[in-house]
PDB file of C-alpha atoms and ligand atoms in Angstrom:
ATOM      1  CA  UNK A   1     106.318 120.745 142.451  1.00  0.00           C
ATOM      2  CA  UNK A   2     104.640 123.348 144.614  1.00  0.00           C
ATOM      3  CA  UNK A   3     105.482 123.648 148.287  1.00  0.00           C
ATOM      4  CA  UNK A   4     102.760 122.945 150.853  1.00  0.00           C
ATOM      5  CA  UNK A   5     102.125 126.292 152.582  1.00  0.00           C
ATOM      6  CA  UNK A   6      98.614 125.849 153.930  1.00  0.00           C
ATOM      7  CA  UNK A   7      96.906 123.437 156.280  1.00  0.00           C
ATOM      8  CA  UNK A   8      93.184 122.975 156.772  1.00  0.00           C
ATOM      9  CA  UNK A   9      91.728 122.024 160.166  1.00  0.00           C
ATOM     10  CA  UNK A  10      88.082 121.007 159.875  1.00  0.00           C
ATOM     11  CA  UNK A  11      86.494 122.037 163.166  1.00  0.00           C
ATOM     12  CA  UNK A  12      82.871 122.615 162.273  1.00  0.00           C
ATOM     13  CA  UNK A  13      81.320 119.442 163.706  1.00  0.00           C
ATOM     14  CA  UNK A  14      79.065 119.185 166.750  1.00  0.00           C
ATOM     15  CA  UNK A  15      81.308 116.715 168.618  1.00  0.00           C
ATOM     16  CA  UNK A  16      78.279 114.645 169.621  1.00  0.00           C
ATOM     17  CA  UNK A  17      80.384 111.748 170.900  1.00  0.00           C
ATOM     18  CA  UNK A  18      81.577 113.961 173.756  1.00  0.00           C
ATOM     19  CA  UNK A  19      78.270 115.527 174.758  1.00  0.00           C
ATOM     20  CA  UNK A  20      77.423 117.108 177.151  1.00  0.00           C
ATOM     21  CA  UNK A  21      80.960 118.602 177.340  1.00  0.00           C
ATOM     22  CA  UNK A  22      80.682 119.788 173.746  1.00  0.00           C
ATOM     23  CA  UNK A  23      77.295 121.498 173.962  1.00  0.00           C
ATOM     24  CA  UNK A  24      78.875 124.960 174.132  1.00  0.00           C
ATOM     25  CA  UNK A  25      82.609 124.172 174.311  1.00  0.00           C
ATOM     26  CA  UNK A  26      84.045 123.189 170.935  1.00  0.00           C
ATOM     27  CA  UNK A  27      85.423 119.653 171.009  1.00  0.00           C
ATOM     28  CA  UNK A  28      88.666 121.083 169.638  1.00  0.00           C
ATOM     29  CA  UNK A  29      89.036 123.219 172.777  1.00  0.00           C
ATOM     30  CA  UNK A  30      88.804 120.340 175.250  1.00  0.00           C
ATOM     31  CA  UNK A  31      92.127 120.088 177.083  1.00  0.00           C
ATOM     32  CA  UNK A  32      94.459 117.155 176.973  1.00  0.00           C
ATOM     33  CA  UNK A  33      96.082 117.806 180.351  1.00  0.00           C
ATOM     34  CA  UNK A  34      96.517 121.588 179.965  1.00  0.00           C
ATOM     35  CA  UNK A  35      96.487 122.108 176.220  1.00  0.00           C
ATOM     36  CA  UNK A  36      93.428 122.222 173.958  1.00  0.00           C
ATOM     37  CA  UNK A  37      93.331 119.509 171.314  1.00  0.00           C
ATOM     38  CA  UNK A  38      93.498 122.057 168.507  1.00  0.00           C
ATOM     39  CA  UNK A  39      96.734 123.489 169.886  1.00  0.00           C
ATOM     40  CA  UNK A  40      98.452 120.122 169.450  1.00  0.00           C
ATOM     41  CA  UNK A  41      97.368 120.266 165.818  1.00  0.00           C
ATOM     42  CA  UNK A  42      98.494 123.853 165.221  1.00  0.00           C
ATOM     43  CA  UNK A  43     101.859 123.043 166.834  1.00  0.00           C
ATOM     44  CA  UNK A  44     102.211 120.019 164.550  1.00  0.00           C
ATOM     45  CA  UNK A  45     101.569 122.266 161.556  1.00  0.00           C
ATOM     46  CA  UNK A  46     104.000 124.951 162.695  1.00  0.00           C
ATOM     47  CA  UNK A  47     106.726 122.394 163.472  1.00  0.00           C
ATOM     48  CA  UNK A  48     106.381 121.038 159.947  1.00  0.00           C
ATOM     49  CA  UNK A  49     107.091 124.514 158.547  1.00  0.00           C
ATOM     50  CA  UNK A  50     103.586 125.096 157.167  1.00  0.00           C
ATOM     51  CA  UNK A  51     102.819 128.798 157.492  1.00  0.00           C
ATOM     52  CA  UNK A  52      99.085 129.221 157.236  1.00  0.00           C
ATOM     53  CA  UNK A  53      96.234 127.503 159.026  1.00  0.00           C
ATOM     54  CA  UNK A  54      92.722 127.540 157.612  1.00  0.00           C
ATOM     55  CA  UNK A  55      90.209 126.725 160.320  1.00  0.00           C
ATOM     56  CA  UNK A  56      86.831 125.527 159.166  1.00  0.00           C
ATOM     57  CA  UNK A  57      84.512 126.500 161.988  1.00  0.00           C
ATOM     58  CA  UNK A  58      80.840 126.895 162.754  1.00  0.00           C
ATOM     59  CA  UNK A  59      78.536 128.342 165.397  1.00  0.00           C
ATOM     60  CA  UNK A  60      79.901 128.391 168.958  1.00  0.00           C
ATOM     61  CA  UNK A  61      83.450 127.877 167.707  1.00  0.00           C
ATOM     62  CA  UNK A  62      84.737 131.416 168.307  1.00  0.00           C
ATOM     63  CA  UNK A  63      86.867 130.326 171.276  1.00  0.00           C
ATOM     64  CA  UNK A  64      89.187 128.441 168.905  1.00  0.00           C
ATOM     65  CA  UNK A  65      90.082 131.694 167.158  1.00  0.00           C
ATOM     66  CA  UNK A  66      90.323 133.521 170.496  1.00  0.00           C
ATOM     67  CA  UNK A  67      92.779 130.916 171.757  1.00  0.00           C
ATOM     68  CA  UNK A  68      95.283 131.899 169.062  1.00  0.00           C
ATOM     69  CA  UNK A  69      94.625 135.635 169.337  1.00  0.00           C
ATOM     70  CA  UNK A  70      96.431 138.047 171.631  1.00  0.00           C
ATOM     71  CA  UNK A  71      94.766 138.802 174.989  1.00  0.00           C
ATOM     72  CA  UNK A  72      96.050 142.140 176.239  1.00  0.00           C
ATOM     73  CA  UNK A  73      94.353 142.175 179.654  1.00  0.00           C
ATOM     74  CA  UNK A  74      95.686 138.736 180.554  1.00  0.00           C
ATOM     75  CA  UNK A  75      99.156 139.645 179.317  1.00  0.00           C
ATOM     76  CA  UNK A  76      99.167 142.860 181.405  1.00  0.00           C
ATOM     77  CA  UNK A  77      97.935 140.918 184.410  1.00  0.00           C
ATOM     78  CA  UNK A  78     100.688 138.312 184.119  1.00  0.00           C
ATOM     79  CA  UNK A  79     103.267 141.039 183.637  1.00  0.00           C
ATOM     80  CA  UNK A  80     102.088 142.832 186.774  1.00  0.00           C
ATOM     81  CA  UNK A  81     102.116 139.616 188.764  1.00  0.00           C
ATOM     82  CA  UNK A  82     105.660 138.955 187.543  1.00  0.00           C
ATOM     83  CA  UNK A  83     104.914 135.624 185.867  1.00  0.00           C
ATOM     84  CA  UNK A  84     107.260 135.722 182.858  1.00  0.00           C
ATOM     85  CA  UNK A  85     106.905 132.027 181.970  1.00  0.00           C
ATOM     86  CA  UNK A  86     103.136 132.171 181.802  1.00  0.00           C
ATOM     87  CA  UNK A  87     103.315 135.468 179.939  1.00  0.00           C
ATOM     88  CA  UNK A  88     105.590 133.922 177.318  1.00  0.00           C
ATOM     89  CA  UNK A  89     103.291 130.893 177.075  1.00  0.00           C
ATOM     90  CA  UNK A  90     100.244 133.079 176.446  1.00  0.00           C
ATOM     91  CA  UNK A  91     102.094 135.309 173.970  1.00  0.00           C
ATOM     92  CA  UNK A  92     103.480 132.366 172.003  1.00  0.00           C
ATOM     93  CA  UNK A  93      99.954 131.254 171.106  1.00  0.00           C
ATOM     94  CA  UNK A  94      99.293 134.284 168.954  1.00  0.00           C
ATOM     95  CA  UNK A  95     102.606 133.846 167.144  1.00  0.00           C
ATOM     96  CA  UNK A  96     102.283 130.147 166.397  1.00  0.00           C
ATOM     97  CA  UNK A  97     100.892 130.432 162.869  1.00  0.00           C
ATOM     98  CA  UNK A  98      98.888 132.712 160.615  1.00  0.00           C
ATOM     99  CA  UNK A  99      95.325 131.620 161.187  1.00  0.00           C
ATOM    100  CA  UNK A 100      92.316 132.422 159.048  1.00  0.00           C
ATOM    101  CA  UNK A 101      88.895 130.951 159.464  1.00  0.00           C
ATOM    102  CA  UNK A 102      85.940 130.097 157.310  1.00  0.00           C
ATOM    103  CA  UNK A 103      82.497 129.237 158.568  1.00  0.00           C
ATOM    104  CA  UNK A 104      80.870 126.035 157.462  1.00  0.00           C
ATOM    105  CA  UNK A 105      77.169 126.906 157.538  1.00  0.00           C
ATOM    106  CA  UNK A 106      76.131 123.420 158.617  1.00  0.00           C
ATOM    107  CA  UNK A 107      78.214 120.278 159.224  1.00  0.00           C
ATOM    108  CA  UNK A 108      77.687 118.332 156.006  1.00  0.00           C
ATOM    109  CA  UNK A 109      80.684 116.050 156.245  1.00  0.00           C
ATOM    110  CA  UNK A 110      84.455 116.160 156.042  1.00  0.00           C
ATOM    111  CA  UNK A 111      84.441 116.576 152.269  1.00  0.00           C
ATOM    112  CA  UNK A 112      82.136 119.573 152.517  1.00  0.00           C
ATOM    113  CA  UNK A 113      84.269 121.131 155.270  1.00  0.00           C
ATOM    114  CA  UNK A 114      87.364 120.926 153.085  1.00  0.00           C
ATOM    115  CA  UNK A 115      85.484 122.382 150.132  1.00  0.00           C
ATOM    116  CA  UNK A 116      84.846 125.484 152.265  1.00  0.00           C
ATOM    117  CA  UNK A 117      88.608 126.228 151.995  1.00  0.00           C
ATOM    118  CA  UNK A 118      88.604 126.194 148.202  1.00  0.00           C
ATOM    119  CA  UNK A 119      88.902 129.933 147.530  1.00  0.00           C
ATOM    120  CA  UNK A 120      91.642 130.298 150.155  1.00  0.00           C
ATOM    121  CA  UNK A 121      93.749 127.576 148.595  1.00  0.00           C
ATOM    122  CA  UNK A 122      93.140 127.842 144.843  1.00  0.00           C
ATOM    123  CA  UNK A 123      95.744 125.850 142.962  1.00  0.00           C
ATOM    124  CA  UNK A 124      98.200 124.776 145.625  1.00  0.00           C
ATOM    125  CA  UNK A 125      98.722 121.413 147.304  1.00  0.00           C
ATOM    126  CA  UNK A 126      97.596 121.569 150.936  1.00  0.00           C
ATOM    127  CA  UNK A 127      97.569 119.628 154.175  1.00  0.00           C
ATOM    128  CA  UNK A 128      94.507 118.501 156.118  1.00  0.00           C
ATOM    129  CA  UNK A 129      94.666 117.565 159.808  1.00  0.00           C
ATOM    130  CA  UNK A 130      91.678 116.211 161.706  1.00  0.00           C
ATOM    131  CA  UNK A 131      91.783 117.391 165.312  1.00  0.00           C
ATOM    132  CA  UNK A 132      90.116 114.198 166.608  1.00  0.00           C
ATOM    133  CA  UNK A 133      93.252 112.316 165.680  1.00  0.00           C
ATOM    134  CA  UNK A 134      95.855 113.274 168.238  1.00  0.00           C
ATOM    135  CA  UNK A 135      99.210 111.827 167.192  1.00  0.00           C
ATOM    136  CA  UNK A 136     102.176 111.927 169.533  1.00  0.00           C
ATOM    137  CA  UNK A 137     105.370 111.195 167.612  1.00  0.00           C
ATOM    138  CA  UNK A 138     109.047 112.065 167.431  1.00  0.00           C
ATOM    139  CA  UNK A 139     108.644 113.731 164.018  1.00  0.00           C
ATOM    140  CA  UNK A 140     105.259 115.443 163.593  1.00  0.00           C
ATOM    141  CA  UNK A 141     103.028 113.150 161.559  1.00  0.00           C
ATOM    142  CA  UNK A 142     102.290 115.815 158.960  1.00  0.00           C
ATOM    143  CA  UNK A 143     106.054 116.379 158.532  1.00  0.00           C
ATOM    144  CA  UNK A 144     106.458 112.637 157.882  1.00  0.00           C
ATOM    145  CA  UNK A 145     103.863 112.937 155.101  1.00  0.00           C
ATOM    146  CA  UNK A 146     105.567 116.040 153.705  1.00  0.00           C
ATOM    147  CA  UNK A 147     108.850 114.106 153.368  1.00  0.00           C
ATOM    148  CA  UNK A 148     107.068 111.467 151.290  1.00  0.00           C
ATOM    149  CA  UNK A 149     105.340 114.157 149.209  1.00  0.00           C
ATOM    150  CA  UNK A 150     108.672 115.844 148.526  1.00  0.00           C
ATOM    151  CA  UNK A 151     110.351 112.581 147.577  1.00  0.00           C
ATOM    152  CA  UNK A 152     107.613 111.059 145.400  1.00  0.00           C
ATOM    153  CA  UNK A 153     105.816 114.218 144.204  1.00  0.00           C
ATOM    154  CA  UNK A 154     102.493 112.543 144.958  1.00  0.00           C
ATOM    155  CA  UNK A 155      99.667 113.260 147.386  1.00  0.00           C
ATOM    156  CA  UNK A 156      99.892 111.113 150.484  1.00  0.00           C
ATOM    157  CA  UNK A 157      97.662 110.149 153.396  1.00  0.00           C
ATOM    158  CA  UNK A 158      98.420 108.701 156.814  1.00  0.00           C
ATOM    159  CA  UNK A 159      97.409 105.101 157.387  1.00  0.00           C
ATOM    160  CA  UNK A 160      97.481 102.725 160.315  1.00  0.00           C
ATOM    161  CA  UNK A 161      96.682  99.036 160.742  1.00  0.00           C
ATOM    162  CA  UNK A 162      93.524  98.469 162.764  1.00  0.00           C
ATOM    163  CA  UNK A 163      91.879  95.269 164.057  1.00  0.00           C
ATOM    164  CA  UNK A 164      89.529  93.659 161.520  1.00  0.00           C
ATOM    165  CA  UNK A 165      86.463  94.433 163.602  1.00  0.00           C
ATOM    166  CA  UNK A 166      87.281  98.154 163.534  1.00  0.00           C
ATOM    167  CA  UNK A 167      87.575  98.642 159.780  1.00  0.00           C
ATOM    168  CA  UNK A 168      83.936  99.775 159.684  1.00  0.00           C
ATOM    169  CA  UNK A 169      84.900 102.935 161.582  1.00  0.00           C
ATOM    170  CA  UNK A 170      87.441 104.232 159.054  1.00  0.00           C
ATOM    171  CA  UNK A 171      88.270 104.909 155.459  1.00  0.00           C
ATOM    172  CA  UNK A 172      90.068 101.732 154.347  1.00  0.00           C
ATOM    173  CA  UNK A 173      92.584 101.491 151.513  1.00  0.00           C
ATOM    174  CA  UNK A 174      93.402  98.742 149.062  1.00  0.00           C
ATOM    175  CA  UNK A 175      97.207  98.849 149.163  1.00  0.00           C
ATOM    176  CA  UNK A 176     100.040  97.908 146.872  1.00  0.00           C
ATOM    177  CA  UNK A 177     103.259  98.019 148.838  1.00  0.00           C
ATOM    178  CA  UNK A 178     105.968 100.343 147.508  1.00  0.00           C
ATOM    179  CA  UNK A 179     108.461  99.968 150.351  1.00  0.00           C
ATOM    180  CA  UNK A 180     108.420  99.272 154.068  1.00  0.00           C
ATOM    181  CA  UNK A 181     105.389 101.177 155.426  1.00  0.00           C
ATOM    182  CA  UNK A 182     104.656 102.963 152.152  1.00  0.00           C
ATOM    183  CA  UNK A 183     101.829 101.834 149.881  1.00  0.00           C
ATOM    184  CA  UNK A 184     100.230 102.949 146.644  1.00  0.00           C
ATOM    185  CA  UNK A 185      96.498 103.404 147.231  1.00  0.00           C
ATOM    186  CA  UNK A 186      94.744 101.335 144.561  1.00  0.00           C
ATOM    187  CA  UNK A 187      91.314 102.048 145.977  1.00  0.00           C
ATOM    188  CA  UNK A 188      89.703 103.325 149.164  1.00  0.00           C
ATOM    189  CA  UNK A 189      86.298 102.985 150.710  1.00  0.00           C
ATOM    190  CA  UNK A 190      84.653 104.902 153.536  1.00  0.00           C
ATOM    191  CA  UNK A 191      83.596 102.838 156.557  1.00  0.00           C
ATOM    192  CA  UNK A 192      82.989  99.508 154.806  1.00  0.00           C
ATOM    193  CA  UNK A 193      80.376  97.383 156.582  1.00  0.00           C
ATOM    194  CA  UNK A 194      81.825  94.250 155.007  1.00  0.00           C
ATOM    195  CA  UNK A 195      84.546  93.145 152.587  1.00  0.00           C
ATOM    196  CA  UNK A 196      87.070  95.768 153.718  1.00  0.00           C
ATOM    197  CA  UNK A 197      89.887  95.789 151.133  1.00  0.00           C
ATOM    198  CA  UNK A 198      92.536  95.555 153.914  1.00  0.00           C
ATOM    199  CA  UNK A 199      92.946  96.564 157.523  1.00  0.00           C
ATOM    200  CA  UNK A 200      94.920  99.692 156.663  1.00  0.00           C
ATOM    201  CA  UNK A 201      92.815 102.601 157.898  1.00  0.00           C
ATOM    202  CA  UNK A 202      93.016 106.227 156.853  1.00  0.00           C
ATOM    203  CA  UNK A 203      94.044 108.430 159.790  1.00  0.00           C
ATOM    204  CA  UNK A 204      93.355 112.162 159.794  1.00  0.00           C
ATOM    205  CA  UNK A 205      96.488 113.540 158.134  1.00  0.00           C
ATOM    206  CA  UNK A 206      96.554 114.221 154.400  1.00  0.00           C
ATOM    207  CA  UNK A 207      98.656 116.050 151.787  1.00  0.00           C
ATOM    208  CA  UNK A 208      96.207 116.697 148.971  1.00  0.00           C
ATOM    209  CA  UNK A 209      96.265 118.170 145.480  1.00  0.00           C
ATOM    210  CA  UNK A 210      94.114 121.189 144.471  1.00  0.00           C
ATOM    211  CA  UNK A 211      92.362 119.026 141.842  1.00  0.00           C
ATOM    212  CA  UNK A 212      90.440 117.575 144.770  1.00  0.00           C
ATOM    213  CA  UNK A 213      88.152 120.615 144.975  1.00  0.00           C
ATOM    214  CA  UNK A 214      86.430 120.041 141.639  1.00  0.00           C
ATOM    215  CA  UNK A 215      85.917 116.400 142.676  1.00  0.00           C
ATOM    216  CA  UNK A 216      84.427 117.431 145.994  1.00  0.00           C
ATOM    217  CA  UNK A 217      82.015 119.714 144.154  1.00  0.00           C
ATOM    218  CA  UNK A 218      80.741 116.707 142.246  1.00  0.00           C
ATOM    219  CA  UNK A 219      80.600 114.333 145.217  1.00  0.00           C
ATOM    220  CA  UNK A 220      77.167 113.316 146.469  1.00  0.00           C
ATOM    221  CA  UNK A 221      76.401 112.505 150.079  1.00  0.00           C
ATOM    222  CA  UNK A 222      77.767 109.090 151.027  1.00  0.00           C
ATOM    223  CA  UNK A 223      78.070 107.199 154.322  1.00  0.00           C
ATOM    224  CA  UNK A 224      76.013 108.882 157.068  1.00  0.00           C
ATOM    225  CA  UNK A 225      74.394 111.206 154.523  1.00  0.00           C
ATOM    226  CA  UNK A 226      77.586 113.288 154.484  1.00  0.00           C
ATOM    227  CA  UNK A 227      79.890 114.457 151.699  1.00  0.00           C
ATOM    228  CA  UNK A 228      82.888 112.224 152.249  1.00  0.00           C
ATOM    229  CA  UNK A 229      86.499 113.117 151.501  1.00  0.00           C
ATOM    230  CA  UNK A 230      87.186 109.435 150.861  1.00  0.00           C
ATOM    231  CA  UNK A 231      84.629 109.336 148.020  1.00  0.00           C
ATOM    232  CA  UNK A 232      86.164 112.383 146.316  1.00  0.00           C
ATOM    233  CA  UNK A 233      89.692 110.980 146.689  1.00  0.00           C
ATOM    234  CA  UNK A 234      88.531 107.768 145.093  1.00  0.00           C
ATOM    235  CA  UNK A 235      87.467 109.586 141.920  1.00  0.00           C
ATOM    236  CA  UNK A 236      90.937 111.160 141.696  1.00  0.00           C
ATOM    237  CA  UNK A 237      92.786 107.844 141.676  1.00  0.00           C
ATOM    238  CA  UNK A 238      92.651 107.121 137.924  1.00  0.00           C
ATOM    239  CA  UNK A 239      94.449 110.424 137.153  1.00  0.00           C
ATOM    240  CA  UNK A 240      96.304 111.239 140.367  1.00  0.00           C
ATOM    241  CA  UNK A 241      98.185 108.448 142.127  1.00  0.00           C
ATOM    242  CA  UNK A 242      97.890 108.526 145.906  1.00  0.00           C
ATOM    243  CA  UNK A 243     100.267 107.114 148.510  1.00  0.00           C
ATOM    244  CA  UNK A 244      99.563 105.857 152.029  1.00  0.00           C
ATOM    245  CA  UNK A 245     102.208 106.090 154.753  1.00  0.00           C
ATOM    246  CA  UNK A 246     102.213 103.989 157.912  1.00  0.00           C
ATOM    247  CA  UNK A 247     103.525 106.817 160.057  1.00  0.00           C
ATOM    248  CA  UNK A 248     105.555 106.515 163.238  1.00  0.00           C
ATOM    249  CA  UNK A 249     103.657 107.645 166.332  1.00  0.00           C
ATOM    250  CA  UNK A 250     100.942 106.888 168.873  1.00  0.00           C
ATOM    251  CA  UNK A 251      97.478 107.961 167.824  1.00  0.00           C
ATOM    252  CA  UNK A 252      94.413 108.619 169.945  1.00  0.00           C
ATOM    253  CA  UNK A 253      90.866 109.078 168.743  1.00  0.00           C
ATOM    254  CA  UNK A 254      90.360 111.993 171.096  1.00  0.00           C
ATOM    255  CA  UNK A 255      86.839 112.538 169.777  1.00  0.00           C
ATOM    256  CA  UNK A 256      85.465 109.609 171.774  1.00  0.00           C
ATOM    257  CA  UNK A 257      85.380 109.188 175.531  1.00  0.00           C
ATOM    258  CA  UNK A 258      87.807 106.281 175.970  1.00  0.00           C
ATOM    259  CA  UNK A 259      90.262 107.754 173.451  1.00  0.00           C
ATOM    260  CA  UNK A 260      90.045 111.129 175.149  1.00  0.00           C
ATOM    261  CA  UNK A 261      90.805 109.684 178.584  1.00  0.00           C
ATOM    262  CA  UNK A 262      93.685 107.592 177.160  1.00  0.00           C
ATOM    263  CA  UNK A 263      95.148 110.676 175.487  1.00  0.00           C
ATOM    264  CA  UNK A 264      95.054 112.553 178.788  1.00  0.00           C
ATOM    265  CA  UNK A 265      96.768 109.703 180.620  1.00  0.00           C
ATOM    266  CA  UNK A 266      99.427 109.286 177.924  1.00  0.00           C
ATOM    267  CA  UNK A 267     100.232 112.990 177.701  1.00  0.00           C
ATOM    268  CA  UNK A 268     100.088 113.329 181.484  1.00  0.00           C
ATOM    269  CA  UNK A 269     102.560 110.469 181.897  1.00  0.00           C
ATOM    270  CA  UNK A 270     104.933 112.233 179.519  1.00  0.00           C
ATOM    271  CA  UNK A 271     104.881 115.381 181.609  1.00  0.00           C
ATOM    272  CA  UNK A 272     107.739 115.278 184.152  1.00  0.00           C
ATOM    273  CA  UNK A 273     105.913 117.666 186.490  1.00  0.00           C
ATOM    274  CA  UNK A 274     102.959 115.361 187.073  1.00  0.00           C
ATOM    275  CA  UNK A 275     104.186 111.947 185.941  1.00  0.00           C
ATOM    276  CA  UNK A 276     105.153 110.600 189.328  1.00  0.00           C
ATOM    277  CA  UNK A 277     101.879 111.590 190.920  1.00  0.00           C
ATOM    278  CA  UNK A 278      99.864 109.896 188.176  1.00  0.00           C
ATOM    279  CA  UNK A 279     101.970 106.729 188.295  1.00  0.00           C
ATOM    280  CA  UNK A 280     101.540 106.490 192.030  1.00  0.00           C
ATOM    281  CA  UNK A 281      97.792 107.155 191.706  1.00  0.00           C
ATOM    282  CA  UNK A 282      97.453 104.387 189.102  1.00  0.00           C
ATOM    283  CA  UNK A 283      99.470 101.991 191.259  1.00  0.00           C
ATOM    284  CA  UNK A 284      97.209 102.675 194.236  1.00  0.00           C
ATOM    285  CA  UNK A 285      94.163 102.092 192.071  1.00  0.00           C
ATOM    286  CA  UNK A 286      95.644  98.761 191.070  1.00  0.00           C
ATOM    287  CA  UNK A 287      96.302  97.800 194.685  1.00  0.00           C
ATOM    288  CA  UNK A 288      92.693  98.602 195.427  1.00  0.00           C
ATOM    289  CA  UNK A 289      91.719  96.171 192.659  1.00  0.00           C
ATOM    290  CA  UNK A 290      90.084  98.829 190.503  1.00  0.00           C
ATOM    291  CA  UNK A 291      92.329  97.982 187.536  1.00  0.00           C
ATOM    292  CA  UNK A 292      91.778  94.355 186.580  1.00  0.00           C
TER     293      UNK A 292
HETATM  294  C1  G1P B   1      87.149 110.520 159.098  1.00  0.00           C
HETATM  295  C2  G1P B   1      87.331 110.020 157.669  1.00  0.00           C
HETATM  296  C3  G1P B   1      87.773 108.561 157.660  1.00  0.00           C
HETATM  297  C4  G1P B   1      89.031 108.407 158.499  1.00  0.00           C
HETATM  298  C5  G1P B   1      88.810 108.974 159.914  1.00  0.00           C
HETATM  299  C6  G1P B   1      90.116 108.996 160.693  1.00  0.00           C
HETATM  300  O1  G1P B   1      86.063 109.832 159.668  1.00  0.00           O
HETATM  301  O2  G1P B   1      86.104 110.167 156.969  1.00  0.00           O
HETATM  302  O3  G1P B   1      88.030 108.155 156.344  1.00  0.00           O
HETATM  303  O4  G1P B   1      89.382 107.048 158.563  1.00  0.00           O
HETATM  304  O5  G1P B   1      88.320 110.320 159.861  1.00  0.00           O
HETATM  305  O6  G1P B   1      89.941 109.451 161.978  1.00  0.00           O
HETATM  306  P1  G1P B   1      85.352 110.301 161.041  1.00  0.00           P
HETATM  307  O7  G1P B   1      86.084 109.620 162.147  1.00  0.00           O
HETATM  308  O8  G1P B   1      85.446 111.792 161.116  1.00  0.00           O
HETATM  309  O9  G1P B   1      83.940 109.817 160.933  1.00  0.00           O
END
């Protein structure tokens, strides 16, 4: 069984759900408190021991690469101002992981974005992390999937139970339970409008086999006119069993406004430097009757 050494971050989309903020600022660079979304994802990858990050980008996405590059003028400035903590913080970004990027000429769906990484991955298993899905957990979510991959020698995707009326927003699996929280994926369907096979939704963390690429090449546009990863995965099922793990952690859909605000509150409340101030602010809001 080959080790997972590479992780793909699809970041080529327009982020329309967060316009106007995302007109020129990549969605992935929007801060959750003081850290861009994409940095949470790169840290998750690095903590799981995956060495290389493949960013799938597009126009106006250069700041993502800059964020993980060195910045000599800023470093010299911080050194001169005697700010060693900030200097270390800035320097650590360029050491976090080996990052390469590929341009997706036009956002044609998640499946198409992943296909753009084909020549950089070749015949190895690889991870995919969607930056919209911010997951705060004790063990990084992708590391939880890697443990399952190493134990069962099978590709595995993250899943989470969602309310019935939300199944239309996700890929949904038809599960057969293997053990507590672990399921064999018997089938999966992208954003079912009715007859969802369960309420177990695919969340944006995947450990995938290289055989996926040839399937993606033969996948036609599906839901939303886009080439869907879910559709390609489905065609793999007869030959390549797939597992779904109900991971431990709190997940935010940071690509929509409410999810983005919740993520900021949650992360802010975890930060000892600002926690008290936020709690007291929220309490005052409540007293004023703003929170019902
Ligand atoms: C993508 C996937 C979907 C998955 C979701 C998780 O959809 O296509 O299967 O459930 O991510 O966030 P998107 O939300 O990008 O439309």
